[in-house]
Short mmCIF file of C-alpha atoms in Angstrom, two decimals:
data_model
loop_
_atom_site.label_atom_id
_atom_site.label_comp_id
_atom_site.label_asym_id
_atom_site.label_seq_id
_atom_site.Cartn_x
_atom_site.Cartn_y
_atom_site.Cartn_z
CA MET A 19 215.01 14.41 68.86
CA ARG A 20 217.17 11.80 70.59
CA GLY A 21 219.46 11.58 67.58
CA PHE A 22 219.67 15.38 67.32
CA TRP A 23 220.53 15.69 71.03
CA GLY A 24 223.14 12.92 70.78
CA LYS A 25 224.97 14.72 67.98
CA GLN A 26 225.47 17.88 70.05
CA SER A 27 228.58 18.58 72.10
CA GLN A 28 228.38 19.38 75.80
CA VAL A 29 228.79 23.10 75.11
CA ALA A 30 226.07 23.02 72.43
CA LYS A 31 223.71 21.17 74.77
CA ILE A 32 224.18 23.73 77.54
CA ASP A 33 223.74 26.60 75.08
CA LEU A 34 220.55 25.09 73.62
CA TYR A 35 219.11 24.36 77.07
CA MET A 36 219.72 27.89 78.32
CA ARG A 37 218.30 29.49 75.17
CA VAL A 38 215.12 27.40 75.16
CA THR A 39 214.60 28.18 78.86
CA LEU A 40 214.94 31.92 78.29
CA TYR A 41 212.63 31.80 75.25
CA VAL A 42 209.88 29.84 77.02
CA LEU A 43 210.02 31.61 80.39
CA PRO A 44 208.10 34.76 79.28
CA TRP A 45 205.19 32.61 78.07
CA LEU A 46 205.11 30.69 81.34
CA ILE A 47 205.15 33.99 83.22
CA SER A 48 202.13 35.22 81.26
CA VAL A 49 200.23 32.00 81.96
CA GLY A 50 200.93 32.51 85.67
CA ALA A 51 199.36 35.95 85.56
CA LEU A 52 196.35 34.82 83.51
CA THR A 53 194.60 32.86 86.28
CA PRO A 54 194.21 35.60 88.93
CA LEU A 55 193.22 38.13 86.28
CA THR A 56 190.40 36.07 84.74
CA GLU A 57 189.08 35.05 88.15
CA GLU A 58 188.75 38.60 89.51
CA VAL A 59 187.59 40.67 86.55
CA GLY A 60 183.88 41.31 86.89
CA ARG A 61 181.20 41.91 84.28
CA ASP A 62 181.82 45.62 83.90
CA PRO A 63 182.33 46.24 80.15
CA GLY A 64 185.11 48.72 80.75
CA ALA A 65 187.05 46.38 83.02
CA VAL A 66 186.58 43.46 80.62
CA ALA A 67 187.90 45.59 77.74
CA LEU A 68 190.94 46.57 79.82
CA ALA A 69 191.58 42.92 80.73
CA ARG A 70 191.37 41.83 77.09
CA ALA A 71 193.75 44.59 76.06
CA LEU A 72 196.12 43.50 78.82
CA LEU A 73 196.04 39.88 77.58
CA ALA A 74 196.78 41.02 74.03
CA LEU A 75 199.68 43.11 75.30
CA TRP A 76 201.08 40.11 77.18
CA VAL A 77 201.08 38.03 74.00
CA ALA A 78 202.83 40.86 72.15
CA GLN A 79 205.33 41.22 75.00
CA CYS A 80 206.20 37.51 74.85
CA ALA A 81 206.72 37.60 71.08
CA VAL A 82 208.91 40.70 71.32
CA ALA A 83 210.76 39.21 74.30
CA MET A 84 211.77 36.11 72.31
CA HIS A 85 213.15 38.28 69.51
CA THR A 86 214.93 40.64 71.92
CA ILE A 87 216.40 37.85 74.07
CA HIS A 88 217.76 36.08 70.98
CA HIS A 89 219.58 39.17 69.71
CA SER A 90 220.59 40.25 73.22
CA LEU A 91 222.37 36.92 73.74
CA ALA A 92 224.22 37.45 70.47
CA HIS A 93 225.17 40.95 71.67
CA TYR A 94 226.27 39.82 75.14
CA ILE A 95 228.17 36.69 74.07
CA ASP A 96 229.40 37.37 70.53
CA GLY A 97 229.50 41.18 70.47
CA ALA A 98 226.77 41.52 67.83
CA PRO A 99 224.90 44.84 67.49
CA ALA A 100 222.48 45.47 70.34
CA PRO A 101 218.75 45.20 69.46
CA TRP A 102 217.86 48.66 70.73
CA CYS A 103 214.73 48.96 68.58
CA SER A 104 213.12 45.77 69.84
CA ALA A 105 214.23 46.64 73.40
CA ALA A 106 212.48 50.01 73.09
CA VAL A 107 209.33 48.24 71.88
CA ALA A 108 209.55 45.85 74.84
CA LEU A 109 209.85 48.79 77.27
CA ALA A 110 206.91 50.56 75.64
CA LEU A 111 204.71 47.46 75.82
CA GLY A 112 205.74 46.93 79.43
CA GLY A 113 204.85 50.52 80.31
CA VAL A 114 201.43 50.22 78.68
CA SER A 115 200.82 46.88 80.45
CA VAL A 116 201.66 48.40 83.84
CA GLY A 117 199.35 51.32 83.02
CA LEU A 118 196.50 48.92 82.27
CA VAL A 119 197.11 47.04 85.54
CA VAL A 120 196.97 50.34 87.45
CA ALA A 121 193.80 51.30 85.55
CA LEU A 122 192.15 47.97 86.45
CA GLN A 123 193.07 48.55 90.08
CA ALA A 124 191.55 52.02 89.90
CA THR A 125 188.24 50.63 88.58
CA GLY A 126 187.95 48.40 91.64
CA GLU A 127 187.24 45.34 89.49
CA ILE A 128 190.20 43.29 90.74
CA GLY A 129 189.66 43.48 94.47
CA ASP A 130 191.46 45.43 97.13
CA GLY A 131 194.95 45.14 95.66
CA THR A 132 195.88 41.51 96.26
CA VAL A 133 195.32 40.54 92.64
CA MET A 134 197.23 43.60 91.46
CA ILE A 135 200.18 42.56 93.61
CA GLN A 136 199.98 39.09 91.97
CA ILE A 137 199.75 40.38 88.39
CA LEU A 138 202.28 43.22 88.47
CA PRO A 139 205.44 41.02 88.84
CA TYR A 140 204.54 38.97 85.78
CA THR A 141 203.98 42.13 83.74
CA LEU A 142 207.38 43.54 84.72
CA LEU A 143 209.38 40.30 84.43
CA THR A 144 208.83 39.92 80.70
CA THR A 145 210.08 43.46 80.11
CA ALA A 146 213.06 42.99 82.42
CA MET A 147 214.09 39.76 80.67
CA SER A 148 214.04 41.61 77.35
CA THR A 149 216.42 44.37 78.43
CA PHE A 150 218.73 43.12 81.20
CA MET A 151 221.48 41.93 78.84
CA LEU A 152 221.89 45.28 77.08
CA SER A 153 223.29 47.57 79.76
CA THR A 154 225.59 47.79 82.76
CA LEU A 155 224.49 46.87 86.28
CA ARG A 156 224.71 50.51 87.39
CA ARG A 157 222.35 51.68 84.66
CA LEU A 158 220.01 48.79 85.34
CA ALA A 159 219.89 49.74 89.02
CA LEU A 160 219.17 53.37 88.08
CA GLY A 161 216.40 52.28 85.72
CA THR A 162 214.92 50.12 88.47
CA VAL A 163 214.80 53.09 90.84
CA VAL A 164 213.07 55.20 88.20
CA ALA A 165 210.56 52.42 87.44
CA ALA A 166 209.82 51.93 91.15
CA ALA A 167 209.21 55.67 91.60
CA LEU A 168 206.91 55.85 88.56
CA ILE A 169 204.86 52.81 89.59
CA ALA A 170 204.56 53.97 93.19
CA GLY A 171 203.46 57.42 91.99
CA ALA A 172 200.91 55.96 89.57
CA LEU A 173 199.42 53.72 92.25
CA ALA A 174 199.24 56.59 94.72
CA ALA A 175 197.60 58.84 92.10
CA SER A 176 194.99 56.16 91.36
CA GLY A 177 193.96 56.11 95.00
CA ALA A 178 195.44 52.71 95.76
CA GLY A 179 196.88 53.82 99.08
CA ALA A 180 200.34 53.97 100.61
CA GLY A 181 200.43 50.24 101.31
CA LEU A 182 199.94 49.26 97.66
CA ALA A 183 202.41 51.95 96.55
CA ALA A 184 205.05 50.48 98.86
CA GLY A 185 204.15 47.02 97.61
CA GLY A 186 204.75 48.20 94.06
CA VAL A 187 208.25 49.34 95.03
CA VAL A 188 208.98 45.98 96.64
CA ILE A 189 207.75 44.19 93.50
CA VAL A 190 210.03 46.25 91.25
CA VAL A 191 213.06 45.43 93.43
CA PHE A 192 212.10 41.74 93.44
CA VAL A 193 211.78 41.75 89.65
CA TRP A 194 215.21 43.40 89.35
CA LEU A 195 216.81 40.71 91.52
CA PHE A 196 214.97 37.89 89.76
CA ALA A 197 215.96 39.14 86.31
CA LEU A 198 219.59 39.38 87.41
CA ALA A 199 219.48 35.82 88.79
CA THR A 200 217.90 34.38 85.65
CA THR A 201 218.47 36.33 82.45
CA ARG A 202 221.70 38.18 83.21
CA SER A 203 223.33 35.27 85.06
CA SER A 204 222.30 32.84 82.30
CA ALA A 205 223.92 35.04 79.66
CA TRP A 206 227.05 35.35 81.79
CA PHE A 207 227.16 31.56 82.29
CA MET A 208 226.79 30.93 78.55
CA ALA A 209 229.55 33.44 77.79
CA VAL A 210 231.91 31.76 80.27
CA ILE A 211 231.20 28.31 78.80
CA ARG A 212 231.84 29.66 75.29
CA GLU A 213 235.14 31.22 76.38
CA LEU A 214 236.27 28.00 78.06
CA ASP A 215 235.47 26.02 74.92
CA LEU A 216 237.37 28.49 72.77
CA SER A 217 240.29 28.39 75.22
CA ARG A 218 240.46 24.62 74.97
CA ASP A 219 240.51 24.84 71.18
CA VAL A 220 243.22 27.51 71.30
CA SER A 221 245.27 25.36 73.69
CA ALA A 222 245.09 22.44 71.28
CA ARG A 223 246.16 24.67 68.39
CA LEU A 224 249.02 26.09 70.43
CA ALA A 225 250.20 22.59 71.29
CA VAL A 226 250.28 21.70 67.58
CA ALA A 227 252.06 24.96 66.75
CA GLU A 228 254.61 24.37 69.51
CA GLU A 229 255.32 20.89 68.19
CA ARG A 230 255.79 22.29 64.69
CA LEU A 231 258.18 24.90 66.02
CA ARG A 232 260.15 22.22 67.85
CA PHE A 233 260.40 20.16 64.71
CA GLY A 234 261.40 23.26 62.74
CA ARG A 235 264.14 24.07 65.26
CA ASP A 236 265.46 20.51 65.08
CA MET A 237 265.55 20.66 61.30
CA HIS A 238 267.29 24.04 61.39
CA ASP A 239 269.90 22.76 63.83
CA VAL A 240 270.57 19.72 61.66
CA MET A 241 270.50 21.34 58.24
CA GLY A 242 271.66 24.89 58.92
CA ARG A 243 275.28 24.05 59.79
CA ASN A 244 275.66 21.37 57.09
CA LEU A 245 274.17 23.55 54.37
CA ALA A 246 276.55 26.38 55.30
CA VAL A 247 279.53 24.00 55.03
CA ILE A 248 278.24 22.63 51.70
CA ALA A 249 277.89 26.17 50.33
CA LEU A 250 281.42 27.14 51.37
CA LYS A 251 283.03 23.96 50.03
CA SER A 252 281.07 24.20 46.77
CA GLU A 253 282.29 27.77 46.32
CA LEU A 254 285.86 26.65 47.04
CA ALA A 255 285.52 23.78 44.56
CA VAL A 256 284.31 26.20 41.88
CA GLN A 257 287.32 28.47 42.41
CA LEU A 258 289.73 25.50 42.32
CA ALA A 259 288.10 24.10 39.19
CA ARG A 260 288.47 27.44 37.40
CA ARG A 261 292.16 27.41 38.20
CA GLY A 262 292.53 23.84 37.02
CA ARG A 263 293.53 22.56 40.45
CA PRO A 264 292.98 18.84 41.13
CA GLU A 265 291.90 19.61 44.72
CA ALA A 266 288.47 20.60 43.34
CA ALA A 267 287.52 16.92 43.07
CA ASP A 268 288.46 16.37 46.72
CA GLN A 269 286.30 19.29 47.78
CA MET A 270 283.31 17.96 45.80
CA ALA A 271 283.81 14.55 47.36
CA GLU A 272 283.67 16.25 50.75
CA VAL A 273 280.46 18.03 49.68
CA GLN A 274 278.99 14.66 48.71
CA ARG A 275 279.93 13.17 52.08
CA ILE A 276 278.37 16.07 54.01
CA ALA A 277 275.19 15.84 51.91
CA GLN A 278 274.89 12.11 52.65
CA GLU A 279 275.49 12.80 56.35
CA SER A 280 272.76 15.43 56.26
CA GLN A 281 270.33 12.94 54.73
CA ARG A 282 271.07 10.48 57.52
CA GLU A 283 270.57 13.12 60.23
CA VAL A 284 267.27 14.26 58.68
CA ARG A 285 266.04 10.66 58.67
CA GLU A 286 266.93 10.38 62.35
CA VAL A 287 265.08 13.59 63.19
CA VAL A 288 262.00 12.48 61.28
CA ARG A 289 262.18 9.01 62.79
CA GLY A 290 262.36 10.50 66.28
CA TYR A 291 259.47 12.82 65.47
CA ARG A 292 257.31 9.96 64.26
CA ALA A 293 258.15 7.64 67.11
CA ALA A 294 255.55 7.37 69.87
CA ASP A 295 256.72 6.77 73.43
CA LEU A 296 254.07 4.71 75.24
CA PRO A 297 254.56 6.06 78.82
CA ALA A 298 254.61 9.63 77.53
CA GLU A 299 251.52 9.04 75.39
CA LEU A 300 249.63 7.51 78.33
CA GLU A 301 250.48 10.42 80.58
CA GLY A 302 249.63 12.89 77.84
CA ALA A 303 246.28 11.18 77.25
CA ARG A 304 245.44 11.45 80.94
CA GLY A 305 246.28 15.16 80.98
CA VAL A 306 244.41 16.00 77.77
CA LEU A 307 241.28 14.07 78.75
CA SER A 308 241.26 15.55 82.24
CA ALA A 309 241.61 19.05 80.78
CA ALA A 310 238.58 18.31 78.57
CA GLY A 311 236.51 17.35 81.64
CA ILE A 312 236.65 13.59 80.99
CA ASP A 313 237.40 11.26 83.91
CA CYS A 314 240.30 9.04 82.83
CA LEU A 315 240.79 5.69 84.58
CA MET A 316 244.13 4.21 83.61
CA ASP A 317 245.71 0.80 84.26
CA ARG A 318 249.25 0.92 82.84
CA GLY A 319 250.07 -2.71 83.55
CA PRO A 320 253.58 -3.70 82.35
CA GLY A 321 253.89 -0.65 80.09
CA ASP A 322 257.51 0.21 80.93
CA GLU A 323 258.64 -3.44 80.51
CA LEU A 324 257.38 -3.91 76.96
CA PRO A 325 259.82 -4.04 74.02
CA ALA A 326 260.55 -0.74 72.30
CA GLY A 327 258.75 -1.76 69.11
CA VAL A 328 255.60 -2.73 71.00
CA GLN A 329 255.65 0.51 72.99
CA SER A 330 255.98 2.58 69.82
CA ALA A 331 253.07 0.77 68.11
CA LEU A 332 250.78 1.02 71.13
CA GLY A 333 251.81 4.65 71.69
CA TRP A 334 250.32 5.48 68.31
CA VAL A 335 247.13 3.65 69.31
CA VAL A 336 246.84 5.72 72.50
CA ARG A 337 247.43 8.93 70.55
CA GLU A 338 244.77 8.17 67.92
CA ALA A 339 242.27 6.81 70.45
CA THR A 340 242.58 9.97 72.56
CA THR A 341 241.97 12.11 69.50
CA ASN A 342 238.85 10.10 68.63
CA VAL A 343 237.47 10.45 72.15
CA LEU A 344 237.89 14.24 72.01
CA ARG A 345 236.70 14.82 68.47
CA HIS A 346 234.10 12.16 67.66
CA GLY A 347 232.28 11.56 70.95
CA ASP A 348 230.67 13.19 73.93
CA ALA A 349 232.40 11.17 76.62
CA ARG A 350 232.33 11.71 80.36
CA THR A 351 234.60 8.79 81.30
CA CYS A 352 237.38 6.95 79.50
CA THR A 353 239.14 3.78 80.61
CA VAL A 354 242.60 2.75 79.36
CA ARG A 355 243.85 -0.76 80.23
CA LEU A 356 247.20 -2.22 79.20
CA ALA A 357 248.08 -5.87 79.87
CA ALA A 358 250.37 -8.66 78.64
CA ASP A 359 248.46 -11.88 78.02
CA GLY A 360 249.61 -15.02 76.22
CA GLY A 361 252.64 -13.49 74.57
CA ARG A 362 250.67 -10.49 73.34
CA ALA A 363 250.35 -6.93 74.61
CA VAL A 364 246.68 -5.89 74.78
CA LEU A 365 245.58 -2.26 74.95
CA VAL A 366 241.90 -1.43 75.51
CA VAL A 367 240.53 2.12 75.31
CA GLU A 368 236.83 2.39 76.18
CA ASN A 369 234.69 5.49 76.59
CA ASP A 370 231.05 6.37 77.03
CA GLY A 371 229.10 8.99 75.10
CA ALA A 372 229.52 7.18 71.78
CA GLY A 373 225.77 7.05 71.14
CA GLU A 374 224.14 6.10 67.89
CA VAL A 375 226.41 8.31 65.79
CA SER A 376 229.53 6.34 66.55
CA ALA A 377 227.68 3.10 66.20
CA ALA A 378 226.46 3.93 62.76
CA GLY A 379 229.49 5.83 61.57
CA THR A 380 232.11 4.52 59.18
CA PRO A 381 235.68 3.92 60.33
CA GLY A 382 237.89 6.95 59.92
CA SER A 383 241.21 7.22 58.17
CA GLY A 384 242.96 7.37 61.55
CA LEU A 385 241.86 3.84 62.44
CA ALA A 386 242.83 2.61 58.98
CA GLY A 387 246.30 4.03 59.48
CA LEU A 388 246.56 2.33 62.87
CA ARG A 389 245.63 -1.02 61.34
CA GLU A 390 248.42 -0.59 58.81
CA ARG A 391 250.95 0.23 61.53
CA LEU A 392 249.90 -2.70 63.69
CA SER A 393 249.80 -5.15 60.80
CA ALA A 394 253.43 -4.26 60.05
CA VAL A 395 254.38 -5.68 63.49
CA GLY A 396 251.91 -8.56 63.44
CA GLY A 397 249.28 -6.77 65.49
CA THR A 398 245.51 -6.39 65.14
CA LEU A 399 243.00 -3.65 65.87
CA ARG A 400 239.29 -3.91 66.68
CA ALA A 401 237.04 -0.89 67.17
CA GLY A 402 233.29 -0.57 67.53
CA PRO A 403 230.31 -0.10 69.86
CA ALA A 404 230.41 -2.03 73.13
CA GLY A 405 226.77 -1.51 74.18
CA ASP A 406 225.15 1.01 76.53
CA GLY A 407 226.48 3.91 74.48
CA ARG A 408 230.11 2.87 74.89
CA PHE A 409 232.84 2.62 72.26
CA ARG A 410 235.75 0.21 72.65
CA LEU A 411 239.07 0.07 70.82
CA THR A 412 241.26 -3.01 71.32
CA ALA A 413 244.82 -3.34 69.99
CA GLU A 414 246.94 -6.48 70.26
CA VAL A 415 250.64 -6.71 69.42
CA PRO A 416 252.82 -9.85 69.77
CA LEU A 417 255.70 -9.66 72.22
CA VAL A 418 257.99 -12.00 70.24
CA ARG A 419 260.96 -9.88 69.20
CA GLU A 420 261.57 -11.84 66.01
CA VAL A 421 258.12 -10.91 64.75
CA LEU A 422 258.66 -7.26 65.62
CA ARG A 423 261.82 -7.20 63.56
#
C-alpha cells in the first residue's frame, strides 16, 4: 500500500482520497443509525419484522449508493452519462426506508419520537448522497421542499404530532445542507483540481508549441530570403546557359556562395537554439516549479560570473533536473545551489518526494545525455537518492578555460 501510494501524483492522491471517503460514508451512516434502532425495538413481532426490513434496505441503499456515487462523479467531472436508473433505485429505496421509519414510529415500539429523530437523518443522507451530483441546485432545493412536505404529512397522518412533523422538516433541511457540504462540494473540489491539472499540462504544451513556432520563424527568416535569391539566380543562370553566355558560371558561383552562407546561418540558429543560458534557466526553473506548487529555494552563487561554456553546460543540467522533478517525482520542495569551489563550478539540485520509486528506478536517457555533455567539458554528474525520500543531482564543471576549449 505504501508503494502504491508513493507512485501516485498529488492530483491522483486527492482524487482517490475523496472517492474512498464518499464510498465509505454511506456505510458509516448506516452503522450510526443501527445502534438506536436495535436498542429501542421491542419484542413485538411486527416491529421486529419492520426493523429487519429496514436494516436490509439500509444495506441495499449503501450498495446502490456506491454504484451511483461512482457514476455520478464521472458524470459531474468528466461529462459521462448520468446514472438515472441507479439514482431512481436509490430514491425508491430511500422512500421505502422513510416509510418503514414512520411505520415503526406509528407502532410505538421506538419510543416517543426521539429515536425516530435520530434514525431519520441517516436514512435520508444515503439517498441524498446518491443523487446530489445529478441536478442543479434549484431542482435540488425544490426536491427538498417536496420531501419535507411528504415526510411532515406522513408523520402527521401517523399520529406523531405537530412537534415531530416539524422536526422531520428540520431534519430534511439539515440533510440537504449536509449533502451539499459533503457530496456536492467534494465533487466540485475534485472537478476544480482536475481542471487545474489539465491547465498545467496545457500550459506546458503551449510553451513547447511556442518555442517551436519561434524556432520556425527564425528558420523562415534565415532561409526564406536566401532561398528566394537562389531560385532567382538559378533561373537567370539557366537562361544565360541556354544562350551560351559565360555569365552563367558567375551566377552559379553566386548561388554556391549564397547556399554556403545559408548553411552557416542555419548552424548559428541551431546553435543558439541549443544553447542554454544559466541565469535564464535558473529563473525559468523557479517559475515552473512555483507554478507546479513546489517551493523552490535557490542560491545562485557566482552564476553570472562563470565562463560562458560553464554556464551553458550547467544551464542544461538545470533544465533537465527541473523536468525530472516535475515528471518523475512528487516533490513539495526543491533546492538549487550553485557555488564555485576549488576551481570547479558545483550545481546541486535536491528535492523531496522521490520515494522508493526514484530510489529503485534506472537512470533515464536525459541523465545519460547530461553526462555526455558534461564529459565533453571535463565535468561530472552524480544523481541518486539522498535519504529521507530525497533525490539529489550534483554536477561539477572545471572553471579552467583551456579545458573548456
